[in-house]
PDB file of C-alpha atoms in Angstrom:
ATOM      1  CA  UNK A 837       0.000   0.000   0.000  1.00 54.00           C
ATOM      2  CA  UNK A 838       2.970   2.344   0.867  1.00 54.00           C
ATOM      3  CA  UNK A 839       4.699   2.124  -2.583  1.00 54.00           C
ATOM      4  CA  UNK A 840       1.245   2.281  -4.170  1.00 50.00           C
ATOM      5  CA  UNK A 841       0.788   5.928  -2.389  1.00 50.00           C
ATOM      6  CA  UNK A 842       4.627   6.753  -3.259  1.00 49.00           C
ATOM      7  CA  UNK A 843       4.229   6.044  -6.755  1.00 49.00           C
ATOM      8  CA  UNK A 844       1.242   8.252  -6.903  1.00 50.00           C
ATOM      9  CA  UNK A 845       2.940  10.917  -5.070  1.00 48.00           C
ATOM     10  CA  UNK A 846       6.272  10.439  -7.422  1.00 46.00           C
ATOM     11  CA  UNK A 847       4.090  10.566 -10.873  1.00 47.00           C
ATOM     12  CA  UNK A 848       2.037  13.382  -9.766  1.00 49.00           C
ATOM     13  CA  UNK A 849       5.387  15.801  -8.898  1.00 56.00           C
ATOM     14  CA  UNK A 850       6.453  15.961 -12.893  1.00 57.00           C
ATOM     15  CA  UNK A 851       3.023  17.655 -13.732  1.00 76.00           C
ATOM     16  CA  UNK A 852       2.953  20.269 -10.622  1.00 84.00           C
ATOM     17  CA  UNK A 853       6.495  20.913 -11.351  1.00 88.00           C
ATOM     18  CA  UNK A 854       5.403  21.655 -14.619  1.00 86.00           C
ATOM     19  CA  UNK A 855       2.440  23.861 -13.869  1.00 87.00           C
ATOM     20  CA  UNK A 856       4.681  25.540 -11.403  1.00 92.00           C
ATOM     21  CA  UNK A 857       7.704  26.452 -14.467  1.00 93.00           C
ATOM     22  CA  UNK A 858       4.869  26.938 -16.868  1.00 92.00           C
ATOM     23  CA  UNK A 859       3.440  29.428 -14.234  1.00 92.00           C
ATOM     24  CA  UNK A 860       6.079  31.172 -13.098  1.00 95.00           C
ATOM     25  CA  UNK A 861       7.815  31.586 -16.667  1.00 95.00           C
ATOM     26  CA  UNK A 862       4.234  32.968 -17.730  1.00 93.00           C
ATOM     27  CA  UNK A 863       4.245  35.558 -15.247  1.00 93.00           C
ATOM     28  CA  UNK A 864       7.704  36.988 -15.926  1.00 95.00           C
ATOM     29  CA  UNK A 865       6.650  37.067 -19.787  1.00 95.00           C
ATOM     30  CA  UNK A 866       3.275  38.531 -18.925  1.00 91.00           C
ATOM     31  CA  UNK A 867       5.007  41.647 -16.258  1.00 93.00           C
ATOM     32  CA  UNK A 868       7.216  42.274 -19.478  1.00 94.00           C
ATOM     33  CA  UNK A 869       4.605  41.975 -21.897  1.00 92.00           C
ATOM     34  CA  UNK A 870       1.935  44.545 -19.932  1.00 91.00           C
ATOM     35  CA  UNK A 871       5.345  46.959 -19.340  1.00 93.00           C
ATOM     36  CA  UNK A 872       6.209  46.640 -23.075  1.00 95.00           C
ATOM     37  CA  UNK A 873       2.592  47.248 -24.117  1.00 93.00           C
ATOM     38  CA  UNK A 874       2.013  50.082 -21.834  1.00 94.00           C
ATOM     39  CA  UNK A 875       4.827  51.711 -22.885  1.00 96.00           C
ATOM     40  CA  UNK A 876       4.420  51.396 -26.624  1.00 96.00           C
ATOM     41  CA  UNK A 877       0.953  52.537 -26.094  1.00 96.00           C
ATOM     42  CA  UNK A 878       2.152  55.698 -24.414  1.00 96.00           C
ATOM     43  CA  UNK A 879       4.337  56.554 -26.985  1.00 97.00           C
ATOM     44  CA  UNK A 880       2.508  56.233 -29.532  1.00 97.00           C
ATOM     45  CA  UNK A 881      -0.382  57.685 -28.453  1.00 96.00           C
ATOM     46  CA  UNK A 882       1.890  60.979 -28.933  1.00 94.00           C
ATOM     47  CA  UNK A 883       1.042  60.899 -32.354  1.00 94.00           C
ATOM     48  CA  UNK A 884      -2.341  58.615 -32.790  1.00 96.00           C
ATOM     49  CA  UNK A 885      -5.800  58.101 -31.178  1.00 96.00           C
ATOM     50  CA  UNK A 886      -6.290  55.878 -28.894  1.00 95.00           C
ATOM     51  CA  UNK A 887      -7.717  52.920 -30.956  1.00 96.00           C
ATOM     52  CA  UNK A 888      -5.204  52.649 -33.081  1.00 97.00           C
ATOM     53  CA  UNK A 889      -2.386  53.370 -30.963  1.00 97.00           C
ATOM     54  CA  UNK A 890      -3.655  49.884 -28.576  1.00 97.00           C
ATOM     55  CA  UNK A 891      -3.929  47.875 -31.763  1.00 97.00           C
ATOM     56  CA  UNK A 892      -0.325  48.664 -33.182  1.00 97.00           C
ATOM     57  CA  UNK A 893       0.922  48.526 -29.398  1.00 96.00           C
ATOM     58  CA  UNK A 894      -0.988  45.271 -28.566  1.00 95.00           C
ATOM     59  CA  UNK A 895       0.064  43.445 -31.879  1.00 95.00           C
ATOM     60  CA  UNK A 896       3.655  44.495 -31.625  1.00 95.00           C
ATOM     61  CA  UNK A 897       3.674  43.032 -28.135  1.00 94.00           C
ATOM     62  CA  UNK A 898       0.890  40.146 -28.779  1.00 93.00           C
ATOM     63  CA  UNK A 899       3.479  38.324 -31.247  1.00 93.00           C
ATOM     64  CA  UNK A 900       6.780  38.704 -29.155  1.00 94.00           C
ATOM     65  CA  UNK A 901       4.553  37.793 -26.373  1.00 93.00           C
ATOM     66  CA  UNK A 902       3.120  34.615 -27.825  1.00 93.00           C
ATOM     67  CA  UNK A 903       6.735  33.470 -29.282  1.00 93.00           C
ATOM     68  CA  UNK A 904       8.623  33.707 -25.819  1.00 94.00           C
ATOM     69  CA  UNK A 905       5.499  32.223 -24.341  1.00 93.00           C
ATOM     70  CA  UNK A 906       5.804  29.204 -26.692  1.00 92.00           C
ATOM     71  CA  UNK A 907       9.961  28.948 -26.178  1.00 93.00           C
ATOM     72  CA  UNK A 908       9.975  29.494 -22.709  1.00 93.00           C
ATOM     73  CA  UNK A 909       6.544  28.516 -20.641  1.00 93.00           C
ATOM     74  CA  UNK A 910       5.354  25.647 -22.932  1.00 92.00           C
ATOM     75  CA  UNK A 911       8.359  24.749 -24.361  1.00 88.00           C
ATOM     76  CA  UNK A 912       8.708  21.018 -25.328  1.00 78.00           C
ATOM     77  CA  UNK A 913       4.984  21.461 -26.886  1.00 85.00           C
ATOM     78  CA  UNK A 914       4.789  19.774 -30.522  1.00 86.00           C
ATOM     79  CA  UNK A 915       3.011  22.655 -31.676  1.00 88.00           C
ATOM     80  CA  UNK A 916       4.974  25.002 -34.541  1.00 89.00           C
ATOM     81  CA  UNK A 917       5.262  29.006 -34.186  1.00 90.00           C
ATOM     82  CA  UNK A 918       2.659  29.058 -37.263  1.00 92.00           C
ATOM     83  CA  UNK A 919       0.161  27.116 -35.615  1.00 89.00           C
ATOM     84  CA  UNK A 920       1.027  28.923 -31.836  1.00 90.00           C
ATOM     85  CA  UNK A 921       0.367  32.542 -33.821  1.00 92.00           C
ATOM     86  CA  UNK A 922      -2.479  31.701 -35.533  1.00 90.00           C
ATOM     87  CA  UNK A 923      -4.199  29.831 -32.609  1.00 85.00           C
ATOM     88  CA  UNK A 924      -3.194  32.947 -30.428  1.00 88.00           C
ATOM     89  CA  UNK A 925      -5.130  34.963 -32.948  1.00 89.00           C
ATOM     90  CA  UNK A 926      -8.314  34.948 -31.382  1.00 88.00           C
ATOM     91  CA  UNK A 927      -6.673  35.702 -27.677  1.00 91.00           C
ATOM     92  CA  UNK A 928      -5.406  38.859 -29.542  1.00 94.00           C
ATOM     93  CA  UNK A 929      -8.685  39.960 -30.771  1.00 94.00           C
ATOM     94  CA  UNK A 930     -10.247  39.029 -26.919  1.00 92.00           C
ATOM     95  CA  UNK A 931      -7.714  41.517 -26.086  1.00 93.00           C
ATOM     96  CA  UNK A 932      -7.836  43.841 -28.410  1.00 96.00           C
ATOM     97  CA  UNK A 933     -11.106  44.696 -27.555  1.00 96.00           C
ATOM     98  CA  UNK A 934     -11.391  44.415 -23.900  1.00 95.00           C
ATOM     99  CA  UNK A 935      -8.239  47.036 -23.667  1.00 95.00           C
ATOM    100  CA  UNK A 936      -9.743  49.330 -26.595  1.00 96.00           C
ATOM    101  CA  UNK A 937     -12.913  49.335 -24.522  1.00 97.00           C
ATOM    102  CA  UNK A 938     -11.545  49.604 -21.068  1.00 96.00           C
ATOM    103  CA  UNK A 939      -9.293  53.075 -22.698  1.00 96.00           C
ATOM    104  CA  UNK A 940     -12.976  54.293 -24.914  1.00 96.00           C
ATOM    105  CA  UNK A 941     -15.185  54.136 -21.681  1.00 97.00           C
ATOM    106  CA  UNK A 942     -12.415  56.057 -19.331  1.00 97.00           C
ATOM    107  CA  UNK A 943     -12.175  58.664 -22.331  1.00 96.00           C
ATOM    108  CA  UNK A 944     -15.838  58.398 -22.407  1.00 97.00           C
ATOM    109  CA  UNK A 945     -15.446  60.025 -18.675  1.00 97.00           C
ATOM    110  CA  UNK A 946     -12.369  61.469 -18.402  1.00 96.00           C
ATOM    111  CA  UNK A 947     -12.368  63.276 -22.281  1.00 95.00           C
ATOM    112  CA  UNK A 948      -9.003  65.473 -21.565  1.00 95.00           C
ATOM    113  CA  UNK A 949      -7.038  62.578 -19.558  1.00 94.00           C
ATOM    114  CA  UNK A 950      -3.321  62.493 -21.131  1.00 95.00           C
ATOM    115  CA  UNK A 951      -2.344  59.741 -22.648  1.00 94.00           C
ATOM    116  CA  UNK A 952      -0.262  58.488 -19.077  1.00 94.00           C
ATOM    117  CA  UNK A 953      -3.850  58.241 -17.467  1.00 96.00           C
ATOM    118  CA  UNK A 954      -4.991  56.156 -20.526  1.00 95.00           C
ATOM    119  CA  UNK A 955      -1.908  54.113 -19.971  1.00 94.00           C
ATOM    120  CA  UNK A 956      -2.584  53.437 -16.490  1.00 94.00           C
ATOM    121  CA  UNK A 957      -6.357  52.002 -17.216  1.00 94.00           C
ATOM    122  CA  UNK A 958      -5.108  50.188 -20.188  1.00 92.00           C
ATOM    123  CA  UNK A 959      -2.232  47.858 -18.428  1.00 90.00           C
ATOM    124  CA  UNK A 960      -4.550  46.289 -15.762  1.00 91.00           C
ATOM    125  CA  UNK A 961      -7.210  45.284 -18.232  1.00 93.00           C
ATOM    126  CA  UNK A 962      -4.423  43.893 -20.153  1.00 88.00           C
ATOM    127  CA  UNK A 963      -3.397  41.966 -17.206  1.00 86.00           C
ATOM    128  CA  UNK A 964      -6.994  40.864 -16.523  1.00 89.00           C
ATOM    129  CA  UNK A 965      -6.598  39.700 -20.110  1.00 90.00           C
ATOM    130  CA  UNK A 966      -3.358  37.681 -19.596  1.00 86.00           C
ATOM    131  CA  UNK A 967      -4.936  35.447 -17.312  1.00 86.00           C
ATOM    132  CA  UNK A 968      -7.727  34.046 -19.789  1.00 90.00           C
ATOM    133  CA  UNK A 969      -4.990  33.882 -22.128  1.00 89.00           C
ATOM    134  CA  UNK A 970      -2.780  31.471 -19.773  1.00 88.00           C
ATOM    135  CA  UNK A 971      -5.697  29.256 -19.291  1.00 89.00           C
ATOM    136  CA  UNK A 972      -6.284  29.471 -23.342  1.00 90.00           C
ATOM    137  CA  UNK A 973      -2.898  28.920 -23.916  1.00 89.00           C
ATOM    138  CA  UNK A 974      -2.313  25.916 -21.787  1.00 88.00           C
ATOM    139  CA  UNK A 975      -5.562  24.014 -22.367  1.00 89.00           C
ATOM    140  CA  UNK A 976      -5.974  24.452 -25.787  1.00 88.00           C
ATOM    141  CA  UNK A 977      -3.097  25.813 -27.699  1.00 88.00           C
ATOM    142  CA  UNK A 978      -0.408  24.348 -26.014  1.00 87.00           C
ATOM    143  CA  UNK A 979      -2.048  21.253 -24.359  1.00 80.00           C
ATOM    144  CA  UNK A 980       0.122  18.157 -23.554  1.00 69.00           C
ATOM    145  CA  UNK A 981      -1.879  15.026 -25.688  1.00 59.00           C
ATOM    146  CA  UNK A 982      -1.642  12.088 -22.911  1.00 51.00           C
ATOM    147  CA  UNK A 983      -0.696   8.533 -24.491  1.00 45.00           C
TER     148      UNK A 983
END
């Protein structure tokens, strides 16, 4: 009965070892990401509305984002860059609009905020966003097939 439960114990460690790489690997590329974001946003919002400024930010960072994700927190996963890009396609749009409408509805009140203030609404809800996009990521794109 004892090695039964030590088995268990033994098999289960590779998979919450993974989670906990997977996790932690995510969260370093997501801080970097939102930073990255944030500030592309800000800068270009120098010269650009808001709408468009969060699209060319977002898919600037979106790609790096999903690349690193793919080398570094799911690496060892059979699936190709192509195939991680295009499946991270719809997380991007998810995003797109959840930031774009978090930034429209706090210009919406706050008409004459600068474009810091937008910044600073637009890199939680792209942080809200990042943590649909783990689960997305890990249970479909990048799922593990069990033989």
């Amino acid at each position: 009965m004892r090695r039964l439960s030590a088995r268990r114990s033994a098999s289960a460690r590779p998979g919450r070892a993974a989670l906990t790489r997977e996790v932690f690997w995510f969260v370093v590329i997501g801080v970097a990401s939102t930073v990255a974001q944030a500030l592309l946003y800000w800068v270009l919002r120098h010269w650009s509305p808001p709408v468009p400024a969060n699209f060319a930010s977002l898919l600037a960072v979106t790609v790096l984002n999903t690349e690193a994700n793919r080398r570094l927190t799911f690496r060892g996963s059979a699936v190709r860059a192509l195939q991680a890009h295009l499946a991270a396609g719809g997380l991007f749009v998810l995003a797109y609009l959840v930031t774009s409408g978090a930034v429209l509805l706090f210009r919406h009140y706050r008409p004459t905020a600068s474009p810091a203030a937008e910044t600073l609404v637009l890199a939680p809800s792209f942080a809200l966003v990042t943590v649909v996009r783990f689960t997305v990521l890990r249970m479909v794109v990048f799922r593990r097939r069990h033989r």
